[in-house]
CSV table of C-alpha atoms and ligand atoms in Angstrom, one decimal:
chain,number,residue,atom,x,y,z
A,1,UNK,CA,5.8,-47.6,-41.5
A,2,UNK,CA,7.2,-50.9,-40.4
A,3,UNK,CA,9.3,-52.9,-42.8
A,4,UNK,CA,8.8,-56.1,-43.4
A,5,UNK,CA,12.4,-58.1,-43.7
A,6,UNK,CA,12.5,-61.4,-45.0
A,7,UNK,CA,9.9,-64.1,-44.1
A,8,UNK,CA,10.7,-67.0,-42.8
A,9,UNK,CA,7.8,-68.8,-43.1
A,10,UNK,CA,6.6,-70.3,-46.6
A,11,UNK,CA,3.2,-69.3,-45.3
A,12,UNK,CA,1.4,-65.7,-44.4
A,13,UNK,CA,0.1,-67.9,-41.4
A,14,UNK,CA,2.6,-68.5,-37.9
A,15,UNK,CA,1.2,-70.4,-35.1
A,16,UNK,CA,1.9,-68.5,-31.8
A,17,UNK,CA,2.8,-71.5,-29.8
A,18,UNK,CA,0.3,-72.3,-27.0
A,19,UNK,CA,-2.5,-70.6,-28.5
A,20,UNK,CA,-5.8,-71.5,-30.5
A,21,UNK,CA,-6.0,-68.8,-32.7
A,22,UNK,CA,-9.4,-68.4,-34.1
A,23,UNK,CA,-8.7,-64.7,-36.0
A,24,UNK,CA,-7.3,-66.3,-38.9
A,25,UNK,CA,-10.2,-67.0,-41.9
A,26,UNK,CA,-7.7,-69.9,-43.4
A,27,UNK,CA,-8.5,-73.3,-44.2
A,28,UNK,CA,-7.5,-76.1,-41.9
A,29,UNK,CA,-4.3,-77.4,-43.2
A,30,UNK,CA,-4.9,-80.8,-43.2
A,31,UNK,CA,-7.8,-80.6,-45.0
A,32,UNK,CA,-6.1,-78.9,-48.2
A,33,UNK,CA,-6.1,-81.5,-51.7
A,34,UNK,CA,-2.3,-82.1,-52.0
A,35,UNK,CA,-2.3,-85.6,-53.4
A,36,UNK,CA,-5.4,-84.5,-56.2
A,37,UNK,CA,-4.0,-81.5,-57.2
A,38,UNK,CA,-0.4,-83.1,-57.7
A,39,UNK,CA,-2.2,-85.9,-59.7
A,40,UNK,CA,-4.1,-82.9,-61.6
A,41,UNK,CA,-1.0,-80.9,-62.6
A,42,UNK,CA,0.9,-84.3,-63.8
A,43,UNK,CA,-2.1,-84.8,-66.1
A,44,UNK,CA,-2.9,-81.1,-67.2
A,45,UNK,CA,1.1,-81.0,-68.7
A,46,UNK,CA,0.9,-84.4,-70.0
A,47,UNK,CA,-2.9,-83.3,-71.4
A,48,UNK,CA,-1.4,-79.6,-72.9
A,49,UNK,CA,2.4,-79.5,-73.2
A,50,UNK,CA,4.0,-76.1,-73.4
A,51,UNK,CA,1.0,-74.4,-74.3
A,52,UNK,CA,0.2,-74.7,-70.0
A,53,UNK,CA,3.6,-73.0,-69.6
A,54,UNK,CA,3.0,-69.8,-72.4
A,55,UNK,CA,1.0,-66.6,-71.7
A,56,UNK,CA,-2.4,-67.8,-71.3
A,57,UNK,CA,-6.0,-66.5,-72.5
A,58,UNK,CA,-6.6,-62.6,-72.0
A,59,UNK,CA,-9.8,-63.4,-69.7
A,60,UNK,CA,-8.2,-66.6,-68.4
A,61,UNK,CA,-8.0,-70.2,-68.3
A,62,UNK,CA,-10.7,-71.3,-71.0
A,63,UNK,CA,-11.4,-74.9,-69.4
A,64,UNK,CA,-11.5,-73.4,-66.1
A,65,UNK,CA,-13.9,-70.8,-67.1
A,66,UNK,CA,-16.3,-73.4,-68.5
A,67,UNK,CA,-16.4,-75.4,-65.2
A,68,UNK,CA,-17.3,-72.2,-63.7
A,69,UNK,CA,-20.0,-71.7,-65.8
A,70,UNK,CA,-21.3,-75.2,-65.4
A,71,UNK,CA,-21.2,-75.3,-61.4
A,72,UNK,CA,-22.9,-71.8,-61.2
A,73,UNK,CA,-25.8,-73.9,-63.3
A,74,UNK,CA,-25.6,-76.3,-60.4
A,75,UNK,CA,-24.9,-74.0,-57.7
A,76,UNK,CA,-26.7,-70.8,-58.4
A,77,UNK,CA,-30.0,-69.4,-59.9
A,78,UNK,CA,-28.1,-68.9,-63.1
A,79,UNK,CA,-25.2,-69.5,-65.0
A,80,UNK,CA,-23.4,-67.0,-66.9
A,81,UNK,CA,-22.3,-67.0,-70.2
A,82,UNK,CA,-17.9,-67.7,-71.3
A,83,UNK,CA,-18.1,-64.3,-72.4
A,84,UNK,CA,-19.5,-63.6,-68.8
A,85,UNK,CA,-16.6,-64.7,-67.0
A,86,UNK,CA,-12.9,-63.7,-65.8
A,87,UNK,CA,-10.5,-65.4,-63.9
A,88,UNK,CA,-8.8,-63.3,-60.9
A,89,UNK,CA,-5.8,-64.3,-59.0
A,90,UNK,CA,-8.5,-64.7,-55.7
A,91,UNK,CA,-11.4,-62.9,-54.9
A,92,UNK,CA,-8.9,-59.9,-53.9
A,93,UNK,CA,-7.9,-59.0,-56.8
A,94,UNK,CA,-11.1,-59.2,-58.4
A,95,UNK,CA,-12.5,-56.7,-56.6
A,96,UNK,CA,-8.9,-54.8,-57.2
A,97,UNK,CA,-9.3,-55.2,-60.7
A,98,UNK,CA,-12.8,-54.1,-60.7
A,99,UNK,CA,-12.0,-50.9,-58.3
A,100,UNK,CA,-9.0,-50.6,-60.9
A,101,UNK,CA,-11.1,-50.7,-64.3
A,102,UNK,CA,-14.9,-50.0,-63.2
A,103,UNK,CA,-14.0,-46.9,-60.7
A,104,UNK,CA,-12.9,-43.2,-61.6
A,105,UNK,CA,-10.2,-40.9,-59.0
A,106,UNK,CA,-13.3,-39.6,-56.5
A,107,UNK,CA,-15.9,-41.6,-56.6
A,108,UNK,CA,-17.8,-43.1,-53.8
A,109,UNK,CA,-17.6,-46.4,-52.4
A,110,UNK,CA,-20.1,-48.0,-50.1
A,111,UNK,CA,-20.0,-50.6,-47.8
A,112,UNK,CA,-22.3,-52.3,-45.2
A,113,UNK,CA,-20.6,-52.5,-42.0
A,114,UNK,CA,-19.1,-54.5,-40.5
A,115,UNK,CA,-17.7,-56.0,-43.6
A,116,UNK,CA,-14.4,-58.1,-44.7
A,117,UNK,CA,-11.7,-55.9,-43.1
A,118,UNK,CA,-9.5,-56.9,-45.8
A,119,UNK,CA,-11.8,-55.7,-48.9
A,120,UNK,CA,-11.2,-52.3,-46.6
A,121,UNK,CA,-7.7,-52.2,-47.3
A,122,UNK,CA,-7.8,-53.2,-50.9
A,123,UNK,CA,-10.6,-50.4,-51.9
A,124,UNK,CA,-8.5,-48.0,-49.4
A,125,UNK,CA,-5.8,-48.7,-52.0
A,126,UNK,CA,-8.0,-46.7,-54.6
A,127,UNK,CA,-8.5,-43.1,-55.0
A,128,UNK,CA,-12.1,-43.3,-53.8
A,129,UNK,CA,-13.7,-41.9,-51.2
A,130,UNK,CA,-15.2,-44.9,-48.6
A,131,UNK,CA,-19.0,-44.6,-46.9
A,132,UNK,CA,-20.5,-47.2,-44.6
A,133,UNK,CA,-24.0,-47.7,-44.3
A,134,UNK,CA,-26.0,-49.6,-41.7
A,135,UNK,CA,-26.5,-53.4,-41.8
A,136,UNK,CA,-29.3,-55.7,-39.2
A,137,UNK,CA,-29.2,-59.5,-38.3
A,138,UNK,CA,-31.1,-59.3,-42.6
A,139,UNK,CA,-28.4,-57.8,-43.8
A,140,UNK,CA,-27.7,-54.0,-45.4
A,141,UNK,CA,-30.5,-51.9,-44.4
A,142,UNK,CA,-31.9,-50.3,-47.8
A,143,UNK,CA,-33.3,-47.3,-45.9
A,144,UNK,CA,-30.2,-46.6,-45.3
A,145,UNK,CA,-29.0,-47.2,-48.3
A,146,UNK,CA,-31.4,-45.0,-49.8
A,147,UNK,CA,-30.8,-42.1,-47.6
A,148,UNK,CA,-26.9,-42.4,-47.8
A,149,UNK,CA,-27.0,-42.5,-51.8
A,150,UNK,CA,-29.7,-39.0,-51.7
A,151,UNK,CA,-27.2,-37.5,-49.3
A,152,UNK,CA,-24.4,-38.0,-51.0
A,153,UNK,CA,-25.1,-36.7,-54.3
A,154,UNK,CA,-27.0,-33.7,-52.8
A,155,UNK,CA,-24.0,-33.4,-51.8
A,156,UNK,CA,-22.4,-33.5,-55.0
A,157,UNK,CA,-20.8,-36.9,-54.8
A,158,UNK,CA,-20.3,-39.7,-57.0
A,159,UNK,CA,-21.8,-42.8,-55.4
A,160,UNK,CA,-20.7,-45.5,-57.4
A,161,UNK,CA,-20.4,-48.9,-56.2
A,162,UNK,CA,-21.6,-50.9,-53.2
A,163,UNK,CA,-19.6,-53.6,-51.7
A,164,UNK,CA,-21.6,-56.9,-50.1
A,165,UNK,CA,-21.1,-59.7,-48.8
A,166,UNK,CA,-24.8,-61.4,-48.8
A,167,UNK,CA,-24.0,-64.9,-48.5
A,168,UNK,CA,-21.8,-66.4,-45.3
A,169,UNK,CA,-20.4,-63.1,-44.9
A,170,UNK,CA,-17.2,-62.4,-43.3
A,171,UNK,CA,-17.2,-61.9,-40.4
A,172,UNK,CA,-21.2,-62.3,-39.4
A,173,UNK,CA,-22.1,-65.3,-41.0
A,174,UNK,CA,-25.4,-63.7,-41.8
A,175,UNK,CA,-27.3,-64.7,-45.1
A,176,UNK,CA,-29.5,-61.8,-46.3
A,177,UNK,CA,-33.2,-62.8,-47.1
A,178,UNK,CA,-34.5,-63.2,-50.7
A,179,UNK,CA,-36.8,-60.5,-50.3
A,180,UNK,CA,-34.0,-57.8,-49.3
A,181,UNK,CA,-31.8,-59.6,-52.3
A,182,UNK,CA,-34.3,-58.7,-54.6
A,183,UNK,CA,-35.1,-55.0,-53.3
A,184,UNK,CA,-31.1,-54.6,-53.6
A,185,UNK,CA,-31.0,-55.2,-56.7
A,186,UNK,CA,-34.1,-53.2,-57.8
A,187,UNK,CA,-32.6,-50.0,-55.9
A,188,UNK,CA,-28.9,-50.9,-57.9
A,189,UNK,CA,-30.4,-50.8,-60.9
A,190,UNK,CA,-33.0,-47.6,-60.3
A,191,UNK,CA,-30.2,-45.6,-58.9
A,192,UNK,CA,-27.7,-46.9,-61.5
A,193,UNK,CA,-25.5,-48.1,-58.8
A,194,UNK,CA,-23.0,-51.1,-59.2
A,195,UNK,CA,-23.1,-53.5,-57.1
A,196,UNK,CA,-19.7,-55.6,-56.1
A,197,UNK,CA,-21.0,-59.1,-54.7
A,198,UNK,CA,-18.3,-60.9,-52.8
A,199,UNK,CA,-19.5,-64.4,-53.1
A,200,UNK,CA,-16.3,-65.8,-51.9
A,201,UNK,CA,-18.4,-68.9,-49.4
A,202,UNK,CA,-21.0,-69.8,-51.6
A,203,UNK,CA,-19.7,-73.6,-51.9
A,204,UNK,CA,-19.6,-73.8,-47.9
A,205,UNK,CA,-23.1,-74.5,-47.2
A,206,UNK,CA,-24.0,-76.6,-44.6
A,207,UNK,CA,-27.7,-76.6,-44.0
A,208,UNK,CA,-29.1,-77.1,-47.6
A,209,UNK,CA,-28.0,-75.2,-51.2
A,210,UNK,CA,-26.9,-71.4,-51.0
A,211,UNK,CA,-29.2,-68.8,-51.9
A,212,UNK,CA,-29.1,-67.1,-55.5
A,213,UNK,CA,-26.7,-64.7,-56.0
A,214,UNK,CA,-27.4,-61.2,-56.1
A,215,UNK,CA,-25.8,-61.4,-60.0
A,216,UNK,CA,-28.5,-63.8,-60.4
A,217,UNK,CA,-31.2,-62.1,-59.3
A,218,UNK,CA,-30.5,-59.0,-61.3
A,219,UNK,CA,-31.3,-58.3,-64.8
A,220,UNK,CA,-29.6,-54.9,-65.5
A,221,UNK,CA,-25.7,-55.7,-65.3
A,222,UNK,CA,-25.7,-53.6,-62.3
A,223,UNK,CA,-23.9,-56.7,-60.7
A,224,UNK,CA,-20.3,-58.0,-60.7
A,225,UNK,CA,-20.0,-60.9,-58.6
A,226,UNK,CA,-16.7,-61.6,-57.4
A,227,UNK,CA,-15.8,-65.9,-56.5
A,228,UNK,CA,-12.9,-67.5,-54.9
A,229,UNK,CA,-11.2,-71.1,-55.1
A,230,UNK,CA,-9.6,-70.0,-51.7
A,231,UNK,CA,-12.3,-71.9,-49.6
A,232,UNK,CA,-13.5,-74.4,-51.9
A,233,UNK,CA,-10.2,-75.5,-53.2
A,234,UNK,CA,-6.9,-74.4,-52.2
A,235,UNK,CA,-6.0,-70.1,-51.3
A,236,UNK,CA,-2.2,-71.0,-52.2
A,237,UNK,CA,-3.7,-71.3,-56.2
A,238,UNK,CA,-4.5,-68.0,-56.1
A,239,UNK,CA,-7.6,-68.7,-58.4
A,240,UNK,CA,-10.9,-66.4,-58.6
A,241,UNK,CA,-13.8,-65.0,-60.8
A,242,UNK,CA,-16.1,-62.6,-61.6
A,243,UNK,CA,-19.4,-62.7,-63.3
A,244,UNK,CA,-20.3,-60.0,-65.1
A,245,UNK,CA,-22.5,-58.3,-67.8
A,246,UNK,CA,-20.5,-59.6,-71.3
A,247,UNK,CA,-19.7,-55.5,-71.6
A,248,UNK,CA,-18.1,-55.2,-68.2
A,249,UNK,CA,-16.5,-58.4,-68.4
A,250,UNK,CA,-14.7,-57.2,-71.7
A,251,UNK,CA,-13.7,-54.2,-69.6
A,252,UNK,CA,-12.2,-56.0,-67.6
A,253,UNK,CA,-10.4,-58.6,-69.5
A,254,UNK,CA,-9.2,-55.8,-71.3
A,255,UNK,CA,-6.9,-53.5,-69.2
A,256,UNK,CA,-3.8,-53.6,-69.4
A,257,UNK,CA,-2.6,-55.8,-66.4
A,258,UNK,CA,-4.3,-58.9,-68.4
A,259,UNK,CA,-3.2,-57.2,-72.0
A,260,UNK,CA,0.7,-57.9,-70.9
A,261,UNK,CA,0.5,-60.7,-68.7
A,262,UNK,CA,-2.4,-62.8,-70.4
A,263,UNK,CA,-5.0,-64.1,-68.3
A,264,UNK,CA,-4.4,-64.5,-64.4
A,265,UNK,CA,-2.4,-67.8,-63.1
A,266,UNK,CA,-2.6,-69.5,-66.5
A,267,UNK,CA,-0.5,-72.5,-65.3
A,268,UNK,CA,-2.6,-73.0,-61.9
A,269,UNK,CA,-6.2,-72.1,-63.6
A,270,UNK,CA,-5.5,-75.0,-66.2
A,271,UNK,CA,-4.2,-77.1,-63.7
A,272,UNK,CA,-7.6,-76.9,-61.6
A,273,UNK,CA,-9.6,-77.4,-64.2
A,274,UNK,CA,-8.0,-80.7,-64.7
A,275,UNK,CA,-8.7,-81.5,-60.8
A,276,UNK,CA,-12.3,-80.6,-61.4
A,277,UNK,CA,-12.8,-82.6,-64.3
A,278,UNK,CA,-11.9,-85.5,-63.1
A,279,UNK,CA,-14.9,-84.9,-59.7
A,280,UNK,CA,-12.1,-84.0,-57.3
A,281,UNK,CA,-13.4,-80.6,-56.9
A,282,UNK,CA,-16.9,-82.1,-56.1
A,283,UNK,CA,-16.0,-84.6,-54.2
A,284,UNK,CA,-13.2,-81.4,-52.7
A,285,UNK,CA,-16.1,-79.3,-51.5
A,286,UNK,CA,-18.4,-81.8,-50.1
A,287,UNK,CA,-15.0,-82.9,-47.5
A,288,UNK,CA,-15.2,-79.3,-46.8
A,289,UNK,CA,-18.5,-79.1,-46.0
A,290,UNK,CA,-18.9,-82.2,-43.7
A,291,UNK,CA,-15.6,-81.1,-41.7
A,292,UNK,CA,-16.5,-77.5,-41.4
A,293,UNK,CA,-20.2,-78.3,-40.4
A,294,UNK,CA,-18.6,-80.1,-37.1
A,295,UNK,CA,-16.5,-77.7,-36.5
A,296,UNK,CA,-19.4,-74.7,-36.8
A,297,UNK,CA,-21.4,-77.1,-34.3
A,298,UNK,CA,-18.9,-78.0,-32.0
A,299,UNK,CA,-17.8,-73.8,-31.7
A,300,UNK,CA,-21.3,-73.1,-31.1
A,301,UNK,CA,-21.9,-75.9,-28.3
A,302,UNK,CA,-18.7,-75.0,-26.9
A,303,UNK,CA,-20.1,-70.8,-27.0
A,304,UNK,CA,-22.9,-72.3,-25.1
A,305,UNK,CA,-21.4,-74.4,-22.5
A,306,UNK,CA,-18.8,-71.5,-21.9
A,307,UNK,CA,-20.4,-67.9,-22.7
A,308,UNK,CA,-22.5,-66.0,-20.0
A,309,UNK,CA,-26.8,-65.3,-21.0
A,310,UNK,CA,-25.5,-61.9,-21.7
A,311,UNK,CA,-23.8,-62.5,-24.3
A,312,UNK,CA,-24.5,-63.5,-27.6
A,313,UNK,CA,-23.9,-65.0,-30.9
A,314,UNK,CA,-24.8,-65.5,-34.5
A,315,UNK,CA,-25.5,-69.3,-35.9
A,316,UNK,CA,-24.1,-69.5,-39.5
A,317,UNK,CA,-25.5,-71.7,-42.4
A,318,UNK,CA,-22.3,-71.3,-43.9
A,319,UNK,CA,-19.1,-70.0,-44.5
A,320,UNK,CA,-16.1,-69.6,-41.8
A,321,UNK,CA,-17.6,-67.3,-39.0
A,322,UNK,CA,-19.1,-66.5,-36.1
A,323,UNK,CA,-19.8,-63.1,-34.5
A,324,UNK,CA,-20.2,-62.3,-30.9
A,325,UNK,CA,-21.7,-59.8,-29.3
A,326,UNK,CA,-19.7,-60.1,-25.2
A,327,UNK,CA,-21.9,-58.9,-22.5
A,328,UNK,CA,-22.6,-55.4,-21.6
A,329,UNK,CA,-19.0,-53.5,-20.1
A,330,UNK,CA,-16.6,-56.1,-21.8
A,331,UNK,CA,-14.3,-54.8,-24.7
A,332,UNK,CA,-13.0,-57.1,-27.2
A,333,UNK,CA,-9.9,-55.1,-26.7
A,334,UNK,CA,-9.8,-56.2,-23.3
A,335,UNK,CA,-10.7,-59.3,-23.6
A,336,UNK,CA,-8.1,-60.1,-26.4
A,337,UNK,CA,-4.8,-60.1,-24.1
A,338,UNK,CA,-6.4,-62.0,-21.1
A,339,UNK,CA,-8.0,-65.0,-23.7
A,340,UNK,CA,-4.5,-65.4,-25.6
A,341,UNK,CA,-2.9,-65.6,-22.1
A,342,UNK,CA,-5.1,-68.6,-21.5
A,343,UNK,CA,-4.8,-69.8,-25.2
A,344,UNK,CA,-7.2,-68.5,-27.2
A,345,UNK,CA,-7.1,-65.7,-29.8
A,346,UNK,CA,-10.1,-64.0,-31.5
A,347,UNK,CA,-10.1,-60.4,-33.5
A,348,UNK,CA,-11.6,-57.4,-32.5
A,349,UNK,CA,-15.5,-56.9,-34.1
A,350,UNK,CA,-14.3,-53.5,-34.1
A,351,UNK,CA,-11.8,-54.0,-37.2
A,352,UNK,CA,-14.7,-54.7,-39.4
A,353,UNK,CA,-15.7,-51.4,-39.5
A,354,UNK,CA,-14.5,-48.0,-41.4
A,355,UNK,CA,-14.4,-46.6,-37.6
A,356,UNK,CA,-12.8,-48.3,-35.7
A,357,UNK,CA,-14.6,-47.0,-32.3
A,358,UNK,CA,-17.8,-49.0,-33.5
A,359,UNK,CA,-18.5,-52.3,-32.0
A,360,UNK,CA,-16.1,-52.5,-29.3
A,361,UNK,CA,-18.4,-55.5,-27.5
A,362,UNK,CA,-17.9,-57.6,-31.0
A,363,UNK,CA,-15.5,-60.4,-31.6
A,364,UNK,CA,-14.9,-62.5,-34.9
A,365,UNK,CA,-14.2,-66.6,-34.1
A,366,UNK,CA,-13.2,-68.2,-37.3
A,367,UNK,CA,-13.9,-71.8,-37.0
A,368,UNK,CA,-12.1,-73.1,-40.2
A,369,UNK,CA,-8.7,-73.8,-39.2
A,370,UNK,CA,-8.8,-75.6,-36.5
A,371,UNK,CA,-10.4,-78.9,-35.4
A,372,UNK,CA,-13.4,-79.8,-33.4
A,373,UNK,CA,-11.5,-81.0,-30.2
A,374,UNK,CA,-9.3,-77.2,-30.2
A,375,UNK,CA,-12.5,-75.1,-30.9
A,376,UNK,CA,-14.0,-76.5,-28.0
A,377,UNK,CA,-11.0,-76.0,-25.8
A,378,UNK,CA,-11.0,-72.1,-27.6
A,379,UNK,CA,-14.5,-71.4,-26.1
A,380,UNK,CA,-13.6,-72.8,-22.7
A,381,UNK,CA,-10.2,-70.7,-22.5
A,382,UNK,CA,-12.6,-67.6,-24.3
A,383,UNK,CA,-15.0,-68.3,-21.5
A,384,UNK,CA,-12.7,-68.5,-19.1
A,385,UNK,CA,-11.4,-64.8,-19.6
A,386,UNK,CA,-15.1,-63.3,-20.0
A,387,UNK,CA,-15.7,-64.8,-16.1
A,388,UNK,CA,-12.1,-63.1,-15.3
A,389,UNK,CA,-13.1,-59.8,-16.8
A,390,UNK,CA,-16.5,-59.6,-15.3
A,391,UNK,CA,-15.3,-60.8,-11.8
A,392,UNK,CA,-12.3,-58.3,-11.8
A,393,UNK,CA,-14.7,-55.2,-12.8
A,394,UNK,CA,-16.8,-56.3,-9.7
B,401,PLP,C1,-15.3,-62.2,-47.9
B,401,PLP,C2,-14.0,-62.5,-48.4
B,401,PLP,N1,-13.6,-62.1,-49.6
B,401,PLP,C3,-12.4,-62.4,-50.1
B,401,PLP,C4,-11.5,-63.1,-49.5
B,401,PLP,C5,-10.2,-63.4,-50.1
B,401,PLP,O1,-10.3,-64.3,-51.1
B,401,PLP,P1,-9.1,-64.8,-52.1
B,401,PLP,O2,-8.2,-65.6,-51.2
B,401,PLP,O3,-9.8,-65.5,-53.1
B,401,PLP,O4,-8.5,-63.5,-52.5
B,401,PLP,C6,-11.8,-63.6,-48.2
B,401,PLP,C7,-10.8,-64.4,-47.5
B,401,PLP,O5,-10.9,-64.6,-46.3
B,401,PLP,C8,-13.1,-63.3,-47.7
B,401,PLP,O6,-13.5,-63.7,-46.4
């Protein structure tokens, strides 16, 4: 085990000096509200006094959670119910709280692979047992799904919750179709399976309104979506969500990490809802949008000036991501040394996965933190090393 010392960075993010590093799903820097939300705090302690600096609400935040409710109505198929609602500190710890509260010491977990690496780690943190199952260019494949559930409890295991990403997902990009939305949801609810939707990029949309969610769609509670404020707002406010059937949501606003410490980041929940009152968020989201939207389109023109036929690539509607597929004999593994000695950094497809000998032709480009000018330089330098690879092996 390596220990960790003291940081000396504010931040979890270091540049590595003469080097692009697209690996890193963070927000570009400059891009982040500082002025608004300063303006927002100054008026949400003026607004509420001490009672912003006391224990807040068990299930958090009540202004924030009724801007929630009314930008799902704008943003989503439906909008949930207050009693629907509970703020996280990030979408991490919602889906922490709801492994915590929602799963029991060896139960099943599944995932569709590749998935959020991360969301790896934090179910791994859980006494549950983790499965993967097959996803396509459509996203999970529900043959698969069905087969993998039969197995298991054959078996004699507890299959108990399904983690997806259906919208802008980390690290594909891939949007899964209505159709399969609906069939998930069907087969969730059939097989008494909970479903834990990360819906973390909903708000980054860039080529017309995001799908519904999969909580939308379904009409059995068998969903608990899980939101963020990390890419629509700021990831340093540690702010999140989950919707929920009222009955699960109580579950959860009931254990005992909200019970002492009252709901999560009372002091930075009630200061965002202060910024979004006042249309910063809006206005917030739609900056995000435009700026992220060049970036997506200058990565992908700079993928096709740059890549090889071979290769290939997906083309996002949304989110932070794009996944390549290098052509046939390259490794990202290999790759990864000779692109950061020519600047660029990318990580490994392969760490998306529960095994990590999957996918070794896959690589993840985040295209968030970095402007247009550097992305394009990225896909040159990533270019660059594909054409050194490929000549050295002959
Ligand atoms: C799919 C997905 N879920 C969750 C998170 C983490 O969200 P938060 O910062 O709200 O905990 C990320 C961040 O990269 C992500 O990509």
């Amino acid at each position: 085990m390596t220990e960790r010392g003291i940081a000396s960075s504010l931040t979890q993010y270091e540049a590595t000096p003469g080097v692009i590093d697209l690996a890193w799903g963070h927000p570009d820097p400059n891009l982040l509200p500082v002025r608004e939300l300063r303006a927002a705090a100054q008026r949400a302690m003026d607004r509420h006094g001490s009672d912003i600096l006391e224990y807040g609400s068990t299930a958090g935040s009540p202004p924030l959670i009724d801007f929630i409710c009314q930008r799902l109505s704008e943003t989503d198929a439906r909008a949930p119910s207050s009693a629907q609602v509970v703020i996280t500190s990030g979408a991490s710890q919602g889906l922490d709280l709801a492994a915590t509260l929602l799963l029991s010491a060896g139960d099943t977990v599944l995932v569709d692979v590749p998935t959020y690496h991360l969301a790896i780690s934090i179910l791994a943190d859980h006494p549950v047992r983790l499965e993967a199952v097959a996803s396509d260019a459509d996203g999970i494949v529900l043959d698969d799904l069905a087969e993998t559930v039969a197995r298991l409890r054959h078996a004699g295991e507890r299959p108990r919750l399904l983690y997806t990403i259906p919208t802008f997902h980390n690290p594909t990009g891939r949007k899964v179709s209505l159709e399969r939305r609906n069939a998930l949801v069907a087969f969730a609810a059939q097989e008494s399976l909970l479903i834990a939707e990360d819906d973390t990029y909903r708000e980054l949309s860039y080529d017309g309104p995001p799908p519904p969610s999969l909580w939308a769609l379904d009409g059995a509670g068998s969903v608990v979506r899980i939101g963020s404020f990390a890419k629509s707002v700021a990831p340093g406010l540690r702010l999140g969500y989950v919707t929920a059937s009222a009955e699960i949501a109580t579950r959860l606003a009931t254990g005992g990490l909200l019970d002492s410490g009252g709901g999560m980041n009372h002091f930075a929940a009630t200061v965002l809802a202060e910024y979004a009152g006042s249309g910063d968020y809006a206005r917030q989201v739609e900056h995000f949008r435009a700026a992220y939207r060049a970036q997506r389109d200058r990565l992908l023109a700079g993928l096709s000036a740059h890549l090889p036929d071979t290769a290939s690539w997906s083309r996002p509607e949304g989110g932070y991501f794009v996944w390549v597929e290098l052509p046939p004999g390259i490794t990202a593994d290999a790759l990864l040394p000779v692109a950061a000695a020519r600047g660029m950094a990318f990580l490994p497809g392969h760490r998306f996965f529960l095994d990590d000998r999957a996918a070794p032709g896959a690589l993840r480009l985040a295209f968030s933190m970095h402007p247009a000018e550097a992305l394009q330089e990225a896909t040159a330098h990533l270019g660059a090393a594909v054409d050194q690879l490929r000549a050295e092996a002959g």
